Amino acid sequence: MPEHNIPLSLLLFNVGVEIGQLLFVGVVLVVIELLKRLPRRLPNWTTWIPPYAIGGLASFWVIERLHFLTH
């Protein structure tokens, strides 16, 4: 990368990352909307899946980082 193009390259890289994130969020929102339109009703216990999944993933990351710091 030429030195005189570094600011423009960083700007375009960041714009690309932001566009990618917006596209990802858009796809997730479309999938959620499509799932809401499904005619069948899920059991009540399924409402506990997202918080437990998020907590489990967060716990994994904390333990992984603590392990990394001790070695």
Coordinates of C-alpha atoms in Angstrom, one line a residue:
M1 CA 0.0 0.0 0.0
P2 CA 1.5 3.3 -1.0
E3 CA 2.2 5.6 2.0
H4 CA 0.3 8.6 0.5
N5 CA -2.9 6.5 0.3
I6 CA -3.0 5.2 3.9
P7 CA -5.8 7.6 5.1
L8 CA -8.0 6.9 2.2
S9 CA -7.4 3.1 2.5
L10 CA -8.3 3.2 6.2
L11 CA -11.4 5.2 5.5
L12 CA -12.6 2.8 2.8
F13 CA -11.7 -0.2 4.9
N14 CA -13.8 1.2 7.8
V15 CA -16.7 2.0 5.5
G16 CA -16.6 -1.6 4.2
V17 CA -16.6 -3.0 7.7
E18 CA -19.6 -0.8 8.6
I19 CA -21.5 -1.8 5.5
G20 CA -20.8 -5.5 6.3
Q21 CA -22.1 -5.0 9.8
L22 CA -25.3 -3.3 8.5
L23 CA -25.9 -6.1 6.0
F24 CA -25.5 -8.7 8.7
V25 CA -28.0 -6.9 11.0
G26 CA -30.4 -6.6 8.1
V27 CA -30.2 -10.3 7.3
V28 CA -30.7 -11.2 11.0
L29 CA -33.8 -8.8 11.2
V30 CA -35.2 -10.4 8.0
V31 CA -34.7 -13.9 9.5
I32 CA -36.3 -12.9 12.8
E33 CA -39.3 -11.4 10.9
L34 CA -39.7 -14.6 8.8
L35 CA -39.5 -16.7 12.0
K36 CA -42.2 -14.6 13.6
R37 CA -44.6 -15.4 10.7
L38 CA -44.3 -19.2 11.2
P39 CA -47.8 -20.5 12.1
R40 CA -46.8 -22.8 15.0
R41 CA -46.3 -21.7 18.6
L42 CA -43.1 -22.6 20.4
P43 CA -43.2 -23.9 24.0
N44 CA -42.7 -21.3 26.8
W45 CA -39.4 -22.8 27.9
T46 CA -37.8 -21.7 24.5
T47 CA -37.8 -18.1 25.8
W48 CA -35.0 -19.1 28.1
I49 CA -32.7 -20.3 25.3
P50 CA -31.3 -16.8 24.2
P51 CA -30.2 -15.6 27.7
Y52 CA -28.6 -18.9 28.5
A53 CA -26.8 -19.1 25.2
I54 CA -25.5 -15.5 25.7
G55 CA -24.5 -16.2 29.3
G56 CA -22.8 -19.5 28.3
L57 CA -20.8 -17.8 25.5
A58 CA -19.8 -14.9 27.8
S59 CA -18.7 -17.3 30.5
F60 CA -16.6 -19.2 27.9
W61 CA -14.9 -16.0 26.8
V62 CA -14.2 -15.0 30.4
I63 CA -12.7 -18.3 31.2
E64 CA -10.7 -18.4 28.0
R65 CA -9.2 -14.9 28.7
L66 CA -8.4 -15.8 32.3
H67 CA -6.7 -18.9 31.1
F68 CA -4.7 -16.8 28.5
L69 CA -3.6 -14.4 31.2
T70 CA -2.3 -17.1 33.5
H71 CA -0.2 -18.8 30.9

